[in-house]
Coordinates of C-alpha atoms in Angstrom, one line a residue:
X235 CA -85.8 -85.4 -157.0
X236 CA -85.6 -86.3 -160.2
X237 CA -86.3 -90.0 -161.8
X238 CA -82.4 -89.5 -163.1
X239 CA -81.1 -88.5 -160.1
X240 CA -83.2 -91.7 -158.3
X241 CA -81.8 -94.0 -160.5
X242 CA -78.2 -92.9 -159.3
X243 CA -79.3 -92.7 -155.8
X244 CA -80.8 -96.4 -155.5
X245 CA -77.5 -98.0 -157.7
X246 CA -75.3 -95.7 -154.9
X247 CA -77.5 -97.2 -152.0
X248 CA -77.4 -101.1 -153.5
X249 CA -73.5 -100.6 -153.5
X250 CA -73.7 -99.4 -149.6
X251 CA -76.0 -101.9 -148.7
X252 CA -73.6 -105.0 -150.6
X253 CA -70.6 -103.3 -148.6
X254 CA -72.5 -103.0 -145.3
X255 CA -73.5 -106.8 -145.7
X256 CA -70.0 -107.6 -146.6
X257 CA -68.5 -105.9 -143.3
X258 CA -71.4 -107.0 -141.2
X259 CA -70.4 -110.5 -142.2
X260 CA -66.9 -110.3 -141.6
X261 CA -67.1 -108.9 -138.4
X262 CA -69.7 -112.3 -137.4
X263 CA -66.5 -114.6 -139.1
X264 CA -64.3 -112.4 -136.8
X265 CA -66.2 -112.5 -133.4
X266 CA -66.6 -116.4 -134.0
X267 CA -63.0 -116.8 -134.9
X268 CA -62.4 -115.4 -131.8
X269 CA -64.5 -116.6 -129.4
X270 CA -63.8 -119.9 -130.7
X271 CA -63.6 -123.5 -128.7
X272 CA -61.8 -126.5 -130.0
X273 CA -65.3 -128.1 -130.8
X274 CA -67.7 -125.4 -131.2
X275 CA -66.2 -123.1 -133.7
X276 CA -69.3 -120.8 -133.2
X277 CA -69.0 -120.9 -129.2
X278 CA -69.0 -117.3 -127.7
X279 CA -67.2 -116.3 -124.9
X280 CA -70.1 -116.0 -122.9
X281 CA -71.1 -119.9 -123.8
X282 CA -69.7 -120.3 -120.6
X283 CA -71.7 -118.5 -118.5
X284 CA -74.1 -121.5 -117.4
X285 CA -76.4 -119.3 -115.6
X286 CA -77.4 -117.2 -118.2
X287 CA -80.0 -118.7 -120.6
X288 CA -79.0 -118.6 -124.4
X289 CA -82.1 -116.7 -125.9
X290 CA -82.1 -116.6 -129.8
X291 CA -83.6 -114.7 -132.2
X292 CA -84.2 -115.7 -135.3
X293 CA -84.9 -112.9 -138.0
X294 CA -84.9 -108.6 -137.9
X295 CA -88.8 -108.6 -138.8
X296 CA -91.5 -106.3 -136.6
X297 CA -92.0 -108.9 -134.6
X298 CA -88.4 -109.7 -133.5
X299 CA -87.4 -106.3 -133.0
X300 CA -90.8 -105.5 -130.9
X301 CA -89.6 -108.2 -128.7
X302 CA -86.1 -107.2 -128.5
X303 CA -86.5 -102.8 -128.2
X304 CA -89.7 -104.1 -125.4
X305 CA -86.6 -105.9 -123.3
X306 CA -85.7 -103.7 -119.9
X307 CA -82.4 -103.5 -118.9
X308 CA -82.7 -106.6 -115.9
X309 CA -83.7 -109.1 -118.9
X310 CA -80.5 -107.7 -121.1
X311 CA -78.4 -108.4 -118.5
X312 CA -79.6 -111.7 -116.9
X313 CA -79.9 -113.5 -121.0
X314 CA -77.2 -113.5 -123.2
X315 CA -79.5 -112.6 -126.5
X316 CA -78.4 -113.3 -129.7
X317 CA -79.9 -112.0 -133.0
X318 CA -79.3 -113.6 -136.6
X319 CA -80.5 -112.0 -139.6
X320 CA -78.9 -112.7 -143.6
X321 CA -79.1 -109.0 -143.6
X322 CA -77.8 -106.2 -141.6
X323 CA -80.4 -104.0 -141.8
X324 CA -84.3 -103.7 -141.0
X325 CA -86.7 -103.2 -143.4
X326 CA -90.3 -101.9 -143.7
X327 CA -91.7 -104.3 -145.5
X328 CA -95.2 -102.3 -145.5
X329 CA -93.0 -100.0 -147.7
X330 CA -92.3 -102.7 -150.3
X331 CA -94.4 -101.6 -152.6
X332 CA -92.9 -97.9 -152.8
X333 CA -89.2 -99.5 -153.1
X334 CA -90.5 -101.8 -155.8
X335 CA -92.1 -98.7 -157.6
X336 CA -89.2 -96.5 -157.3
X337 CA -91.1 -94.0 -155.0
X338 CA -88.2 -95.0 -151.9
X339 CA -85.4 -96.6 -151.4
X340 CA -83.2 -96.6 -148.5
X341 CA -85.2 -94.4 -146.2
X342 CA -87.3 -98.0 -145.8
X343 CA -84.7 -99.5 -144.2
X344 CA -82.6 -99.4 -140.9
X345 CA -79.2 -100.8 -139.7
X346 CA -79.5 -103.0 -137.2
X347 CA -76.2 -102.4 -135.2
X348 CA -77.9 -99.2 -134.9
X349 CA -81.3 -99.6 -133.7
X350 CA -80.1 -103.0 -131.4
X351 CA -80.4 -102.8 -127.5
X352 CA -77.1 -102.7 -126.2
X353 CA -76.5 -106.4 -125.2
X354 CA -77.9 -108.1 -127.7
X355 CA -75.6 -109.8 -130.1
X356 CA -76.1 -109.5 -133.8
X357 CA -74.6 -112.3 -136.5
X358 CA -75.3 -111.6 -140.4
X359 CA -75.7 -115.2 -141.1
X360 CA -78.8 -116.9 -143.4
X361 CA -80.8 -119.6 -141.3
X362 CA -80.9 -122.7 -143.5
X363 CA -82.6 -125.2 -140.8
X364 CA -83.8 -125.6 -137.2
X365 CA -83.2 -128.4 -134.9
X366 CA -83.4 -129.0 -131.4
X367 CA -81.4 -126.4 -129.3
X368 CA -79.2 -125.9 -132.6
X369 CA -80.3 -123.5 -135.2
X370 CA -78.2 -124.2 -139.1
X371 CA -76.8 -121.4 -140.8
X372 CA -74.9 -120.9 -144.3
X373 CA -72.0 -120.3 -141.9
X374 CA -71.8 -122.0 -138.8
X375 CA -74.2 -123.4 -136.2
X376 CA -75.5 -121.8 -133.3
X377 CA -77.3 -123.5 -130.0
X378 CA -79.8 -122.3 -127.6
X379 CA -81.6 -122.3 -124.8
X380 CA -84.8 -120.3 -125.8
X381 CA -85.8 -120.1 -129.3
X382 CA -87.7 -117.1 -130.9
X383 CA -88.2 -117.7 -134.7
X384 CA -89.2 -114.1 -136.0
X385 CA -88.1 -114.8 -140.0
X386 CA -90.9 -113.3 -141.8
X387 CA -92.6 -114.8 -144.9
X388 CA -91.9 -116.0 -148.1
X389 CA -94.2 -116.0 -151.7
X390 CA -96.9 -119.2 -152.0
X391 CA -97.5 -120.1 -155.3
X392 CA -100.3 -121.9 -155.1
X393 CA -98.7 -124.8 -157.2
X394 CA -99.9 -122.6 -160.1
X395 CA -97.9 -123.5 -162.9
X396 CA -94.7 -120.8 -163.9
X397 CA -95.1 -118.6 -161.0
X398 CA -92.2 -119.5 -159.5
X399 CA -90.1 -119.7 -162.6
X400 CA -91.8 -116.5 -164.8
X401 CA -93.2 -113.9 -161.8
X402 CA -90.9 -112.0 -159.4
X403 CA -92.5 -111.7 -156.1
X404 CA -92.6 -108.9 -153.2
X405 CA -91.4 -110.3 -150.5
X406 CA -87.9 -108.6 -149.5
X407 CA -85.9 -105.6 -150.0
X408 CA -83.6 -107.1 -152.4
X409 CA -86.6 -108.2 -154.5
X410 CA -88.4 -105.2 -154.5
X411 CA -85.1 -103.6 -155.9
X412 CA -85.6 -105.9 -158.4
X413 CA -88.9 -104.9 -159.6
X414 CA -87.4 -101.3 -159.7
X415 CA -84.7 -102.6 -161.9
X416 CA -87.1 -104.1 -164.2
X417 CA -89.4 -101.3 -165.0
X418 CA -86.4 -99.1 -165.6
X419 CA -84.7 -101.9 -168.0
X420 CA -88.0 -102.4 -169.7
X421 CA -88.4 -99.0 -170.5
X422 CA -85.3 -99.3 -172.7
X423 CA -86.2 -102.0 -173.9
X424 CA -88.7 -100.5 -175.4
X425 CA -86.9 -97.5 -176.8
X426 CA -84.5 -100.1 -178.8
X427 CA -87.3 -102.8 -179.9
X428 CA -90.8 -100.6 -179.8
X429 CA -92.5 -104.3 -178.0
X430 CA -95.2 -102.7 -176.3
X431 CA -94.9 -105.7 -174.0
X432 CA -92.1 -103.6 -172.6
X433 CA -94.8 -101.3 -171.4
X434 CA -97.4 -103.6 -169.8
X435 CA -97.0 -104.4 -165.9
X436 CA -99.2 -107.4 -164.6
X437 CA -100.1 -107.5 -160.8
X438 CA -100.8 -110.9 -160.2
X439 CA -103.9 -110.4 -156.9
X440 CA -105.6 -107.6 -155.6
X441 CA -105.5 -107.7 -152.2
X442 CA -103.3 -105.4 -149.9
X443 CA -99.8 -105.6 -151.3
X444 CA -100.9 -105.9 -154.7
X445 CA -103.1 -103.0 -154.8
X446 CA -100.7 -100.9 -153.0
X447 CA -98.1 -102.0 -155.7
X448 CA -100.0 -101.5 -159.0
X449 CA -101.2 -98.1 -157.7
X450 CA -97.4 -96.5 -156.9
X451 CA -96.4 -98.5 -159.7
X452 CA -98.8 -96.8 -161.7
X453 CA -97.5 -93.3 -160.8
X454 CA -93.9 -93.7 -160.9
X455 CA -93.7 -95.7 -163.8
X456 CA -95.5 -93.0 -166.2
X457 CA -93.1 -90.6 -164.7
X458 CA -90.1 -92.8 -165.0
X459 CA -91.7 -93.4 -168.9
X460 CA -91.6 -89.3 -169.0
X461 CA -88.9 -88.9 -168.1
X462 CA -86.9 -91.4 -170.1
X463 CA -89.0 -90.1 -173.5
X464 CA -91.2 -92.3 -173.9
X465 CA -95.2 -91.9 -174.1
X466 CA -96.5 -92.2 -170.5
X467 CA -100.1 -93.1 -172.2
X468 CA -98.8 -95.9 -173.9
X469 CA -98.4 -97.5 -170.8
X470 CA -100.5 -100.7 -169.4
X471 CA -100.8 -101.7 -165.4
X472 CA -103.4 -105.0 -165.1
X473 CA -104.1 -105.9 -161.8
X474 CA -105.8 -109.1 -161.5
X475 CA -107.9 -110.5 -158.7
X476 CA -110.1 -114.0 -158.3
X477 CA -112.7 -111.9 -156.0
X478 CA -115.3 -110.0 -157.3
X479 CA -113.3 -107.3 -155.9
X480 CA -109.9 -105.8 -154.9
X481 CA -109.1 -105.0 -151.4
X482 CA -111.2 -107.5 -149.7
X483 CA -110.2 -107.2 -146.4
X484 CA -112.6 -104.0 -146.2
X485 CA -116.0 -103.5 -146.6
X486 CA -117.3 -103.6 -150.2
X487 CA -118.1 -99.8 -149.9
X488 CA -114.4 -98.7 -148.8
X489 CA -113.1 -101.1 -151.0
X490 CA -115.2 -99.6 -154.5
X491 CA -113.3 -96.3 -153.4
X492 CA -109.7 -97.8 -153.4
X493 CA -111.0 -99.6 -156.6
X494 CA -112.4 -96.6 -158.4
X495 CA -109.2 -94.1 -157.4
X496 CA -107.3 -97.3 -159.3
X497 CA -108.9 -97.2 -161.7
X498 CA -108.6 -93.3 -162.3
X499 CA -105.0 -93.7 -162.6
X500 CA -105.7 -95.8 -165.3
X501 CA -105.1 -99.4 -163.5
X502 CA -107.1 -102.2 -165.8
X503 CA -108.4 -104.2 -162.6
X504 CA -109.4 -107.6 -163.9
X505 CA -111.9 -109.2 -161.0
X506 CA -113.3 -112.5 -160.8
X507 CA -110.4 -113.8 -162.6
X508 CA -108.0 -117.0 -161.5
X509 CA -104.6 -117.2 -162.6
X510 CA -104.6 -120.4 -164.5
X511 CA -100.3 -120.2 -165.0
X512 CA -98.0 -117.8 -165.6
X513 CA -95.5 -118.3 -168.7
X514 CA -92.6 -116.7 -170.0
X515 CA -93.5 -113.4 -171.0
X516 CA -97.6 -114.4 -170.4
X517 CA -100.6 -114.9 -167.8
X518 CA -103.2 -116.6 -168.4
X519 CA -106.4 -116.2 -167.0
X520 CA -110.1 -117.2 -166.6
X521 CA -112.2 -114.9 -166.2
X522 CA -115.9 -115.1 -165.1
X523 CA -118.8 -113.5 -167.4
X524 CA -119.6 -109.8 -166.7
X525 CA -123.1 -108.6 -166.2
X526 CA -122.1 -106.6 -169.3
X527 CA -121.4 -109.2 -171.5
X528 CA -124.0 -109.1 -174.3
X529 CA -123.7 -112.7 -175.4
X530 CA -124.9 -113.7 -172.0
X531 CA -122.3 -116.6 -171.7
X532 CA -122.6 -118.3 -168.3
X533 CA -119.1 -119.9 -169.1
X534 CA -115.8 -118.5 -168.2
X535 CA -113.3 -117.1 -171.0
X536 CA -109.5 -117.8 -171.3
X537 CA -107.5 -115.2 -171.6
X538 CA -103.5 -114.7 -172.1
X539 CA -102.3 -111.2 -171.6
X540 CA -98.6 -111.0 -172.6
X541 CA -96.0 -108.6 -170.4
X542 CA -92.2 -108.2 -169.8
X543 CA -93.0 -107.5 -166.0
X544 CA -95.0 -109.8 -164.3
X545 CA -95.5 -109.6 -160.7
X546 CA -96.6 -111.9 -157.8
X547 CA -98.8 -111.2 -155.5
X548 CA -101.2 -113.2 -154.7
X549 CA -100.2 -115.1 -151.5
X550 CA -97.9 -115.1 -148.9
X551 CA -96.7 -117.7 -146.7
X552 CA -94.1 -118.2 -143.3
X553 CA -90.3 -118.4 -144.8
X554 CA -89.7 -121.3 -146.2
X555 CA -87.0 -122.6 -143.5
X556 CA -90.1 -123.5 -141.3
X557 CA -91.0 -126.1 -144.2
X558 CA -87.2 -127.4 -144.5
X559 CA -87.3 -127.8 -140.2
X560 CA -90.6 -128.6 -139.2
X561 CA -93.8 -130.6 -140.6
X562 CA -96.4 -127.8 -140.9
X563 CA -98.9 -126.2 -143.3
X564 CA -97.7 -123.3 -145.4
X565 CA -94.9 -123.0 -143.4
X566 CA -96.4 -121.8 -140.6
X567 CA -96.7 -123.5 -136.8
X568 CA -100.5 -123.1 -135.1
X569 CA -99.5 -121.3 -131.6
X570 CA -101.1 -120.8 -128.6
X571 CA -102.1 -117.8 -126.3
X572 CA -98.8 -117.7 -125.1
X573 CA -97.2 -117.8 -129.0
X574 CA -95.8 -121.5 -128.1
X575 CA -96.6 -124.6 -130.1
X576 CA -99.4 -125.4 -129.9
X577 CA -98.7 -129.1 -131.0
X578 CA -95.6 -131.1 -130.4
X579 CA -93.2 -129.7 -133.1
X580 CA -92.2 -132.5 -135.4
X581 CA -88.6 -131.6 -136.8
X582 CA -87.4 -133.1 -140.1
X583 CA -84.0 -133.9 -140.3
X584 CA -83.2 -134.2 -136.5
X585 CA -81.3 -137.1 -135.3
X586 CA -83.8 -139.2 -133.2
X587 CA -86.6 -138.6 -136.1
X588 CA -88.6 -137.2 -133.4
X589 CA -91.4 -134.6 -132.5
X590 CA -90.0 -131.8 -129.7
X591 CA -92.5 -130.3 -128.0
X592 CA -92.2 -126.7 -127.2
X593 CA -96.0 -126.4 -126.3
X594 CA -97.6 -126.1 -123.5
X595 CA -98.2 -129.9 -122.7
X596 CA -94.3 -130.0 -121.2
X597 CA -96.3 -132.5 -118.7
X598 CA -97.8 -135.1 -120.7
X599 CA -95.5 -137.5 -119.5
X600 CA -93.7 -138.1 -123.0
X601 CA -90.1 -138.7 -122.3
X602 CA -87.1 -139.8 -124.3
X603 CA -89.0 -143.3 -125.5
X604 CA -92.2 -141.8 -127.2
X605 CA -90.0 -139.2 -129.2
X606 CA -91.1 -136.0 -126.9
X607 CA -88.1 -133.8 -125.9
X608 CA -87.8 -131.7 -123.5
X609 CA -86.6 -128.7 -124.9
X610 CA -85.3 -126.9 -122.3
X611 CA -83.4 -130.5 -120.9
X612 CA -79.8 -128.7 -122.7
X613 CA -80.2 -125.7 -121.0
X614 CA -77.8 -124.3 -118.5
X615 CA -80.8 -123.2 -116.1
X616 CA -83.2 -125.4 -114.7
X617 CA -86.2 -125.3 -116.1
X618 CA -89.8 -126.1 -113.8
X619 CA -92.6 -128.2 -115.3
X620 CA -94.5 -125.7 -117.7
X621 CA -92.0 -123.1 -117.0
X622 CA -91.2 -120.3 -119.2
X623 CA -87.8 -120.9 -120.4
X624 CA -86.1 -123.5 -122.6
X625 CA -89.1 -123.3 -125.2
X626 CA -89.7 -122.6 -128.8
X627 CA -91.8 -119.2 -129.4
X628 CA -93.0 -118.6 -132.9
X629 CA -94.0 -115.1 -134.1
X630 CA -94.9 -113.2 -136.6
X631 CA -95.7 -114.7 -140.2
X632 CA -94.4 -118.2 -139.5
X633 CA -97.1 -118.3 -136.3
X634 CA -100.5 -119.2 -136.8
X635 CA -102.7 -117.5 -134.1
X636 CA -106.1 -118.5 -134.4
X637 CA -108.4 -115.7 -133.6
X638 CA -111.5 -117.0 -131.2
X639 CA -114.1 -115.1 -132.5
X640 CA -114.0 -116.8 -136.2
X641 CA -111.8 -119.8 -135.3
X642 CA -109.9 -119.3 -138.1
X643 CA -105.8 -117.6 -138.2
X644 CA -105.4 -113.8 -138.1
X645 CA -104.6 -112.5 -141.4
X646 CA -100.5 -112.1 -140.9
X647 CA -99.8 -108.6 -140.8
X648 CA -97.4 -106.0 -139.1
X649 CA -99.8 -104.9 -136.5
X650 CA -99.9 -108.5 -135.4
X651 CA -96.5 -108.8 -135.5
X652 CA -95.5 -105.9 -133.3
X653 CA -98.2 -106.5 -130.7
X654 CA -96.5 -110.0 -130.6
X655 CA -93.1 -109.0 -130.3
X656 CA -94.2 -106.7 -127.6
X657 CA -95.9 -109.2 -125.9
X658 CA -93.1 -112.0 -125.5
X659 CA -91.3 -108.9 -124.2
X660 CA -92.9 -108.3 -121.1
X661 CA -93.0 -111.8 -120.9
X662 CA -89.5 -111.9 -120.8
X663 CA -88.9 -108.7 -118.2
X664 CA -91.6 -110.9 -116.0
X665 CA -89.4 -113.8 -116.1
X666 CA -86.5 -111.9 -115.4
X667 CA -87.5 -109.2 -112.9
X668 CA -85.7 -111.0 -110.3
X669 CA -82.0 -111.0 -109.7
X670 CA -81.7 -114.4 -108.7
X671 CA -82.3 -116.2 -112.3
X672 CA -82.6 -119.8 -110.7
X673 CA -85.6 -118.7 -108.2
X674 CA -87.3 -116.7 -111.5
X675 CA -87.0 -119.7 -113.8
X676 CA -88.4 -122.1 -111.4
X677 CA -91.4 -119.5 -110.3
X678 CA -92.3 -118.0 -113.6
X679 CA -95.0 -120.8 -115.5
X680 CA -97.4 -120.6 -117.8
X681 CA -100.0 -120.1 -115.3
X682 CA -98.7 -117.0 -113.2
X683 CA -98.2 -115.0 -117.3
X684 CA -101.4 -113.6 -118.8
X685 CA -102.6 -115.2 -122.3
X686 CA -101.6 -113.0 -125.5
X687 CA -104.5 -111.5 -127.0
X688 CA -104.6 -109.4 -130.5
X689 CA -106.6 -106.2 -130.8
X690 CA -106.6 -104.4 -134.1
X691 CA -106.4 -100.3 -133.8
X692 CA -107.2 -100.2 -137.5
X693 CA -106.4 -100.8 -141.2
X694 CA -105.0 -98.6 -143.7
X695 CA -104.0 -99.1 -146.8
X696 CA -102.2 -96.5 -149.4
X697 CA -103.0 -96.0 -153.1
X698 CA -99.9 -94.0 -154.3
X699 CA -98.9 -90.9 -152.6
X700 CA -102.3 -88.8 -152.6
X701 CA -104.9 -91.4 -151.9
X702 CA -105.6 -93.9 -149.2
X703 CA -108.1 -95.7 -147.4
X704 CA -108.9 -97.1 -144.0
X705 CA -110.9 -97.8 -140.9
X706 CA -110.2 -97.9 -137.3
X707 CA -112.8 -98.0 -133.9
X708 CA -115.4 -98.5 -136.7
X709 CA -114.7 -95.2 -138.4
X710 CA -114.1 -95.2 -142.2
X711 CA -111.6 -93.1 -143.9
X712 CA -110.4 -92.1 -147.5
X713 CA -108.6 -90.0 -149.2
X714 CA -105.2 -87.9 -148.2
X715 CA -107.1 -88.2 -144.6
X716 CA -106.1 -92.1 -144.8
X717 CA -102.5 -91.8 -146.3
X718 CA -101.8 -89.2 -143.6
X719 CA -103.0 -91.7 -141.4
X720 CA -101.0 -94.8 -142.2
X721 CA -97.9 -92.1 -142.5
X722 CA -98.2 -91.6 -138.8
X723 CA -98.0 -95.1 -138.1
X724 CA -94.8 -95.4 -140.1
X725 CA -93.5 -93.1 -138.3
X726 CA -94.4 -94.3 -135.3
X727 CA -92.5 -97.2 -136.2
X728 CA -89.3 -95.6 -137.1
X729 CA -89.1 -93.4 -133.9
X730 CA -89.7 -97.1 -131.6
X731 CA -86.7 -98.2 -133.3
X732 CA -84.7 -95.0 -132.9
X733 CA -85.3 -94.8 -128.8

């Protein structure tokens, strides 16, 4: 397909997704006018129904929809399961970086009212705050028994100065759409003002996203250039990294060969630099000496490298409702081996100014005076002393799992994600197995469920669409080898959500 022809398709798709939103959100205002009560104008019909917990789901992430496509058909019909997303489709956001580049579009996404268990409710609704067994939309409010907060991550700045006002970040389909956008508006930018500035794409960190960006970016956009007519070599792709290297989740030997293949697509990768700020139309960097500087300066030099497309990727974070609901670090919550709380969650914002805790200390003896709730005391089932139900679970990026062996948090990724999502899953069928949802509730407890425990089956990373690299069961890969690789994991994905 042509670049012309992509163009079309991606402005064709961002009208069907706008539309698709639009009806997915008037259907939600319908079903709630609907099911409406005098004093709970989001109260379902089946709010009734006191014997059937209220489990909801908060995001349409890997880890949510692990959890919910892992549910049997017992848990579906013994929980009345609710998930909220602001969108109404699932998407890959390990494909980011091809949407972003232009490489794909649509095909990285799926609608959720089509890959949904039967049973489980969907709202299109955005998730402004959390509180106790009441979760804030833009559009209404919704309670709950069981909590599951799934909503993915957001961009962390660092408090470096401009990124937030002068970089566009990675960190949804909409914004990768963006980026798209961009490139395609600078490029005619340049044809009317000759700005080479037009031309230059900064890739603000080197690790996995980044890298993977700057090399499809690097591909697409000199065939975009082409194809537009303008000179593909005037083109400039920076990619800058505090490291000494790119890619430093691998070993320094895999992570030379992603390095050098960027660098034969004529990627500028700047290592050992820090961002210092990022301006308006400009980064500027520090960057330590090289061992082939010949003035044998020990100091670092200040640079500013001007650009019309400057990209953020140098951190990620959990979505920033976690930070508006909860006092936490980077807007993540430390959990447990079961994926609870680890701590007493503190809420901001909630009426009594207190902590709820949703951990595993449910016995501590903290009642209503010392600011400890209960929270499964609103539910409709009764809930035993460490039992199962009426809690807060956090997954995916807004979870902090530390991993035992360096006592420090897994790296956030979709591998993690899915294993939790899984995980809670059979937690959930184990809960439910039984018919009788009372005897269940008050036998399942945190000590008849086995702990969660992570296991990596590999990493793979791709650099454009001919060139990847990778390791798993302590074999190293590179090359097509490795993109073929990570393909098959994609597509593993795509088929768990299509059964």
């Amino acid at each position: 397909m042509s670049n012309l022809a992509k163009n079309q398709s991606a402005e064709s798709n961002a009208k069907s997704f706008n539309n698709e939103k639009n009806n997915a959100e008037k259907n939600s205002t319908q079903n709630n006018n609907q099911n409406s009560s005098d004093n709970n104008p989001n109260a379902s019909k089946a709010d009734s129904d006191t014997t059937r917990p209220r489990i909801l789901v908060l995001g349409a992430g890997y880890a949510s929809l692990s959890l919910l496509k892992g549910l049997n058909r017992q848990t579906l019909k013994n929980a009345q399961i609710t998930l909220i997303s602001k969108e109404p489709y699932h998407y890959a956001s390990v494909l980011l970086h091809e949407v972003a580049s232009g490489y794909k579009d649509r095909q990285t996404c799926r609608d959720l009212q089509a890959v949904l268990p039967r049973g489980v409710e969907f709202v299109c609704d955005s998730v402004e705050r959390i509180l106790p067994h009441r979760v804030e939309c833009a559009r209404g409010a919704y309670e709950y028994d069981t909590l599951i907060i799934g909503l993915g991550f957001s961009s962390d700045t660092f408090g470096i100065a401009g990124v937030a006002e002068h970089a566009m970040s990675l960190i949804d389909y909409t914004q990768a759409r963006a980026i798209f956008a961009r490139l395609r508006e600078n490029l005619e930018a340049y044809k009317r003002t000759n700005d080479e500035r037009y031309l230059r794409v900064v890739v603000c960190g080197g690790g996995f996203s980044g890298s993977e960006l700057v090399a499809s970016i690097a591909i697409e956009f000199a065939k975009l250039a082409r194809q537009s007519g303008v000179d593909a070599s005037l083109l400039r792709l920076i990619c800058i990294e505090a490291l000494p290297n790119v890619l430093p989740m691998f070993a320094p030997h895999i992570a030379q060969k992603g390095r050098a293949y960027m660098e034969s697509l004529g990627i500028e990768v700047r290592s050992s630099c820090r961002i210092l700020a990022c301006e308006d139309g400009a980064v500027v960097i520090s960057c330590a000496p090289s061992a082939s500087d010949a003035s044998n300066s020990t100091e670092s030099k200040q640079e500013r490298i001007e650009s019309k497309c400057i990209i953020w990727t140098a951190g990620v974070k959990g979505n920033e409702v976690m930070d508006k609901s909860f006092v936490c670090a980077r807007s993540r919550v430390e959990v447990d081996e079961y994926l609870l709380p680890k701590n007493a969650l503190v809420y901001k914002g909630a009426e009594s100014g207190a902590g709820v805790d949703s951990g595993a200390n449910l016995d501590s003896g903290a009642g209503a005076d010392s600011g400890k709730i209960n929270s499964g005391a609103k539910s409709g089932v009764a809930c035993a002393k460490n039992s199962l139900i009426g809690r807060t679970y956090i997954i995916g990026d807004c979870a902090s799992l530390i991993d035992p062996s360096t006592s420090r948090p897994y790296a956030p990724t979709a591998q993690l994600a899915q294993q939790e999502g899984e995980y809670l899953a059979r937690v959930f069928n184990t809960i439910f197995a039984n018919k009788s949802l009372g005897s269940t509730a008050s036998a399942q407890t945190l000590e008849s469920i086995a702990p969660f425990r992570y296991e990596s089956k590999g990493t793979f990373c791709s650099l454009g669409n001919r060139f990847g690299i990778g390791i798993a069961k302590n074999r190293e890969f590179s090359g097509l080898l490795a993109l073929l690789i990570k393909r098959f994991i994609e597509w593993k994905w795509w088929r768990k959500l299509s059964k």
